[in-house]
Short mmCIF file of C-alpha atoms in Angstrom, two decimals:
data_model
loop_
_atom_site.label_atom_id
_atom_site.label_comp_id
_atom_site.label_asym_id
_atom_site.label_seq_id
_atom_site.Cartn_x
_atom_site.Cartn_y
_atom_site.Cartn_z
CA MET A 1179 0.79 -68.05 12.97
CA THR A 1180 -0.36 -65.30 15.32
CA THR A 1181 -3.38 -63.00 15.71
CA LEU A 1182 -4.21 -59.61 14.27
CA ARG A 1183 -3.91 -57.92 17.67
CA ARG A 1184 -0.12 -58.41 17.55
CA ILE A 1185 0.45 -56.64 14.23
CA ALA A 1186 -2.31 -54.01 14.10
CA HIS A 1187 -4.63 -51.79 16.07
CA VAL A 1188 -8.38 -52.06 15.38
CA ARG A 1189 -10.84 -49.23 15.99
CA SER A 1190 -14.57 -49.04 15.27
CA GLY A 1191 -16.58 -46.09 14.03
CA ASP A 1192 -19.49 -45.23 11.79
CA LYS A 1193 -20.06 -43.75 8.37
CA GLY A 1194 -23.70 -42.83 7.79
CA ASN A 1195 -25.77 -46.00 8.26
CA ALA A 1196 -22.69 -48.18 7.97
CA ALA A 1197 -20.23 -49.33 10.59
CA SER A 1198 -16.52 -48.98 9.95
CA LEU A 1199 -13.43 -50.74 11.20
CA SER A 1200 -9.95 -49.27 10.89
CA VAL A 1201 -7.06 -51.74 10.96
CA ILE A 1202 -3.77 -49.87 11.41
CA ALA A 1203 -0.41 -51.61 11.18
CA TYR A 1204 1.88 -51.33 14.19
CA ALA A 1205 4.89 -51.23 11.85
CA PRO A 1206 5.28 -50.50 8.11
CA GLU A 1207 6.57 -54.04 7.60
CA PHE A 1208 3.18 -55.41 8.65
CA TYR A 1209 1.14 -53.39 6.16
CA PRO A 1210 1.72 -55.77 3.20
CA LEU A 1211 0.54 -58.61 5.45
CA LEU A 1212 -2.68 -56.73 6.17
CA ILE A 1213 -3.28 -56.10 2.47
CA GLU A 1214 -2.69 -59.75 1.62
CA GLN A 1215 -4.47 -61.47 4.50
CA VAL A 1216 -7.08 -59.08 5.94
CA THR A 1217 -9.40 -58.93 2.94
CA ALA A 1218 -13.02 -57.78 2.77
CA ALA A 1219 -14.16 -61.36 2.21
CA ARG A 1220 -12.24 -62.58 5.24
CA VAL A 1221 -13.56 -59.76 7.41
CA ALA A 1222 -17.14 -60.56 6.35
CA GLU A 1223 -16.57 -64.22 7.19
CA ARG A 1224 -15.04 -63.33 10.53
CA LEU A 1225 -17.86 -60.99 11.57
CA GLY A 1226 -20.53 -63.45 10.50
CA ALA A 1227 -24.07 -62.37 11.39
CA ALA A 1228 -22.82 -59.03 12.73
CA ALA A 1229 -22.12 -57.97 9.14
CA THR A 1230 -25.65 -57.77 7.74
CA GLY A 1231 -24.53 -56.05 4.53
CA PRO A 1232 -21.59 -55.95 2.12
CA VAL A 1233 -18.09 -55.31 3.46
CA THR A 1234 -15.90 -52.95 1.42
CA CYS A 1235 -12.17 -52.35 1.95
CA TYR A 1236 -10.38 -49.02 1.40
CA ARG A 1237 -6.62 -48.68 1.61
CA VAL A 1238 -5.07 -45.69 3.40
CA ASP A 1239 -1.43 -46.10 2.39
CA ALA A 1240 -0.29 -42.87 4.05
CA ILE A 1241 -0.70 -44.40 7.50
CA GLU A 1242 -0.47 -48.12 6.62
CA ALA A 1243 -4.15 -48.76 7.36
CA LEU A 1244 -7.15 -50.60 5.95
CA ASN A 1245 -10.61 -49.15 6.46
CA PHE A 1246 -13.60 -51.48 6.18
CA ARG A 1247 -17.13 -50.21 5.58
CA ILE A 1248 -19.81 -52.61 6.84
CA ASP A 1249 -23.18 -51.72 5.35
CA GLY A 1250 -26.46 -52.52 7.06
CA VAL A 1251 -25.22 -52.71 10.64
CA LEU A 1252 -26.81 -49.39 11.58
CA GLY A 1253 -30.22 -49.90 10.00
CA GLY A 1254 -33.15 -48.38 11.84
CA GLY A 1255 -31.48 -45.13 12.82
CA VAL A 1256 -29.19 -46.50 15.49
CA SER A 1257 -26.96 -43.66 16.71
CA ARG A 1258 -23.19 -43.58 16.58
CA ASN A 1259 -23.04 -43.69 20.38
CA ARG A 1260 -24.98 -46.94 20.39
CA LEU A 1261 -22.77 -48.31 17.64
CA LEU A 1262 -19.65 -47.74 19.72
CA ASP A 1263 -21.31 -49.16 22.81
CA VAL A 1264 -23.18 -52.15 21.35
CA TYR A 1265 -21.45 -53.08 18.10
CA GLY A 1266 -18.01 -51.51 18.31
CA LYS A 1267 -16.50 -53.64 21.04
CA SER A 1268 -17.86 -56.90 19.63
CA LEU A 1269 -16.65 -56.10 16.11
CA CYS A 1270 -13.18 -55.17 17.36
CA THR A 1271 -12.92 -58.25 19.58
CA ALA A 1272 -13.84 -60.53 16.69
CA MET A 1273 -11.23 -58.93 14.47
CA LEU A 1274 -8.40 -58.85 17.00
CA ASP A 1275 -8.40 -62.65 17.24
CA LEU A 1276 -8.25 -63.12 13.46
CA PRO A 1277 -5.39 -65.55 12.67
CA VAL A 1278 -2.62 -64.12 10.48
CA PHE A 1279 0.63 -65.58 9.21
CA VAL A 1280 3.80 -63.60 10.00
CA PRO A 1281 7.13 -64.60 8.41
CA THR A 1282 9.85 -65.60 10.85
CA ALA A 1283 11.96 -62.59 9.87
CA LEU A 1284 9.25 -60.24 11.18
CA THR A 1285 8.51 -61.96 14.49
CA PRO A 1286 10.84 -59.63 16.47
CA LEU A 1287 8.48 -56.79 15.53
CA LEU A 1288 5.39 -58.44 16.99
CA ALA A 1289 3.67 -56.18 19.48
CA GLY A 1290 3.13 -57.07 23.08
CA PRO A 1291 0.50 -55.66 25.46
CA GLY A 1292 2.52 -52.51 26.12
CA ASP A 1293 3.16 -51.48 22.51
CA ALA A 1294 -0.02 -49.48 21.81
CA PRO A 1295 1.91 -46.14 21.90
CA ALA A 1296 3.38 -47.05 18.50
CA LEU A 1297 0.08 -45.96 16.94
CA LEU A 1298 0.35 -42.41 18.26
CA ALA A 1299 4.11 -41.94 17.99
CA GLY A 1300 5.08 -39.07 15.72
CA SER A 1301 3.85 -35.55 15.00
CA TRP A 1302 0.29 -34.54 14.16
CA GLU A 1303 -1.07 -31.29 12.72
CA LEU A 1304 -4.43 -29.90 13.84
CA VAL A 1305 -7.33 -30.19 11.39
CA ALA A 1306 -10.15 -28.96 13.65
CA TYR A 1307 -10.70 -27.94 17.27
CA ARG A 1308 -14.24 -27.46 18.54
CA ARG A 1309 -16.29 -27.66 21.70
CA ARG A 1310 -19.88 -28.80 22.08
CA GLN A 1311 -22.35 -28.02 24.86
CA HIS A 1312 -26.15 -27.67 24.98
CA GLY A 1313 -26.31 -28.37 21.25
CA GLU A 1314 -23.98 -25.48 20.42
CA THR A 1315 -20.60 -25.76 18.69
CA LEU A 1316 -17.85 -23.37 19.75
CA PHE A 1317 -14.39 -22.73 18.29
CA PRO A 1318 -12.13 -21.59 21.18
CA PHE A 1319 -9.30 -20.50 18.86
CA GLY A 1320 -11.45 -19.77 15.83
CA PRO A 1321 -12.59 -22.10 13.02
CA ASP A 1322 -9.09 -22.14 11.49
CA ALA A 1323 -7.01 -22.73 14.62
CA ARG A 1324 -3.46 -24.01 14.29
CA GLY A 1325 -1.90 -26.72 16.40
CA TRP A 1326 0.52 -29.61 16.69
CA ILE A 1327 0.80 -32.58 19.01
CA SER A 1328 3.77 -34.95 19.23
CA TYR A 1329 4.28 -38.30 20.93
CA THR A 1330 7.77 -39.77 21.24
CA GLY A 1331 8.62 -43.44 21.46
CA GLU A 1332 10.14 -42.75 24.87
CA GLY A 1333 6.77 -41.77 26.36
CA ARG A 1334 6.95 -37.97 26.20
CA MET A 1335 4.44 -35.65 24.53
CA SER A 1336 3.84 -31.97 23.81
CA ALA A 1337 0.86 -30.06 22.44
CA THR A 1338 0.39 -26.54 21.06
CA LEU A 1339 -2.84 -24.77 20.09
CA CYS A 1340 -3.31 -21.17 19.01
CA GLU A 1341 -5.35 -18.76 16.95
CA ARG A 1342 -4.18 -18.50 13.36
CA ALA A 1343 -4.04 -14.68 13.31
CA ARG A 1344 -2.22 -13.46 16.43
CA PRO A 1345 -1.27 -9.77 16.14
CA PRO A 1346 2.35 -8.88 16.98
CA MET A 1347 3.06 -6.75 20.05
CA ARG A 1348 3.95 -3.12 19.60
CA LYS A 1349 7.27 -3.64 21.42
CA PRO A 1350 8.97 -6.44 19.48
CA VAL A 1351 12.06 -6.56 21.72
CA ASP A 1352 11.41 -8.20 25.11
CA ALA A 1353 7.69 -7.46 24.76
CA ARG A 1354 6.90 -10.68 26.59
CA TRP A 1355 8.53 -9.25 29.72
CA ASN A 1356 7.59 -5.57 29.68
CA GLY A 1357 4.78 -5.37 27.12
CA ASP A 1358 1.40 -3.76 27.56
CA ARG A 1359 -0.78 -5.77 29.98
CA ASP A 1360 -3.68 -5.93 27.53
CA GLU A 1361 -1.37 -7.21 24.81
CA LEU A 1362 0.11 -9.80 27.13
CA ALA A 1363 -3.36 -10.93 28.19
CA ALA A 1364 -4.49 -11.22 24.56
CA ALA A 1365 -1.38 -13.22 23.68
CA ALA A 1366 -1.97 -15.61 26.58
CA ALA A 1367 -5.66 -16.04 25.74
CA SER A 1368 -4.90 -17.00 22.14
CA TYR A 1369 -2.28 -19.66 22.89
CA LEU A 1370 -2.12 -22.93 24.83
CA ALA A 1371 0.85 -25.26 25.17
CA TYR A 1372 1.82 -28.06 27.51
CA THR A 1373 4.26 -30.93 27.76
CA GLY A 1374 4.79 -34.02 29.87
CA THR A 1375 4.55 -37.79 29.61
CA TYR A 1376 1.76 -39.98 28.28
CA VAL A 1377 0.23 -43.41 28.84
CA VAL A 1378 -1.88 -45.19 26.21
CA HIS A 1379 -4.78 -47.49 27.09
CA GLU A 1380 -7.08 -49.41 24.74
CA ASP A 1381 -9.37 -46.47 23.98
CA ARG A 1382 -7.78 -43.44 25.63
CA VAL A 1383 -4.49 -41.67 26.19
CA GLU A 1384 -3.52 -39.91 29.43
CA HIS A 1385 -1.37 -36.78 29.28
CA LEU A 1386 0.54 -36.25 32.54
CA VAL A 1387 1.23 -32.52 32.46
CA GLU A 1388 4.60 -31.26 33.74
CA ALA A 1389 4.66 -27.73 32.27
CA CYS A 1390 1.84 -25.68 30.79
CA SER A 1391 0.99 -22.13 29.71
CA TYR A 1392 -2.21 -22.58 31.77
CA PRO A 1393 -0.75 -23.19 35.25
CA ASN A 1394 -3.85 -24.92 36.64
CA TRP A 1395 -3.09 -27.97 34.49
CA ILE A 1396 0.43 -28.50 35.84
CA GLY A 1397 0.58 -31.73 37.82
CA THR A 1398 -2.77 -32.98 36.49
CA THR A 1399 -3.68 -35.83 34.15
CA LEU A 1400 -5.66 -34.95 31.02
CA THR A 1401 -7.57 -37.93 29.66
CA ARG A 1402 -8.34 -37.98 25.94
CA TRP A 1403 -10.43 -40.75 24.36
CA PHE A 1404 -9.22 -41.51 20.85
CA ASP A 1405 -10.53 -43.10 17.70
CA TRP A 1406 -10.02 -42.72 13.95
CA VAL A 1407 -12.06 -40.76 11.41
CA GLU A 1408 -11.77 -41.03 7.64
CA GLN A 1409 -11.82 -37.66 5.85
CA ASP A 1410 -10.86 -36.95 2.23
CA GLY A 1411 -8.88 -40.17 1.99
CA ASP A 1412 -6.92 -39.53 5.19
CA MET A 1413 -7.29 -41.36 8.48
CA LEU A 1414 -7.47 -38.66 11.16
CA LEU A 1415 -6.78 -39.10 14.85
CA ARG A 1416 -9.69 -37.84 16.95
CA LEU A 1417 -9.18 -36.88 20.60
CA VAL A 1418 -12.19 -36.07 22.78
CA THR A 1419 -12.46 -35.10 26.44
CA ALA A 1420 -15.34 -37.49 27.25
CA PRO A 1421 -15.88 -41.15 26.35
CA PRO A 1422 -18.01 -41.60 23.19
CA GLU A 1423 -20.64 -43.72 24.96
CA ARG A 1424 -21.40 -40.92 27.43
CA ASP A 1425 -24.11 -38.89 25.71
CA ASP A 1426 -24.91 -35.82 27.83
CA ALA A 1427 -25.70 -32.72 25.78
CA ARG A 1428 -25.17 -30.53 28.85
CA GLU A 1429 -21.55 -31.59 29.22
CA LEU A 1430 -18.81 -29.46 27.67
CA VAL A 1431 -16.87 -31.76 25.35
CA SER A 1432 -13.82 -30.77 23.34
CA GLU A 1433 -13.03 -32.57 20.09
CA LEU A 1434 -9.74 -32.29 18.21
CA LEU A 1435 -8.97 -33.83 14.83
CA TRP A 1436 -5.33 -34.40 13.85
CA ARG A 1437 -3.63 -35.44 10.61
CA ARG A 1438 -0.25 -37.15 10.78
CA TRP A 1439 2.36 -34.58 9.77
CA GLN A 1440 4.46 -35.20 6.70
CA GLN A 1441 7.32 -33.22 5.25
CA PRO A 1442 6.62 -31.40 1.98
CA GLY A 1443 6.92 -33.88 -0.84
CA GLY A 1444 5.40 -36.76 1.14
CA GLY A 1445 8.33 -37.80 3.33
CA ALA A 1446 7.50 -38.70 6.91
#
């Protein structure tokens, strides 16, 4: 017998006037255990008075996750920021200590304190990139920007963002070295890429930048708070440049949504 924290990651969120909890298996072998043991009835029992309404479970097989909708928690117009600050941590803490049975054959896979990167490992394709400030939403690379971010199991990462429609240069051969200055400037303004190492904490990931198309970021640490958002049956990874509980409309905050990349035909 062990606890949920050793086989899955738990994140809180909101869905309208309902709270949500995402329980994501650290390894594919643990997903059947989640389905069998982490049921809606058991979650409701575990949360007790914190779950003031029905608890509904949705399976997200593509990423070996269970998503629980907890109705009634956000009655009275409580904002998402307050949910994450007041309810989120208590809901997650209660769930992480949920007892679960793990067969002896799977015990070598049990996660320790340093295994959180397993959640992010892999490649992700950009779904949306936007910035918010003073109540205005901006799209730095347009509303249909393209992008990819990858995290390796060895602790390295790389990210690429660009406009979807980038016109070719008039000089296709060696244009990047002797092209027109305006063309070179436009190409640089429509593209961002960097690479380095990363460190995962409970609610944020730090990107330690070693090389970057924007030289000012080289040698810096970019902190991205992460959580999970359900959209069209997928569980998306959300990265933001400010912690969710900090609610300052004047602050420029970037938000990026990512979907785990899969090969055509559904293979990982």
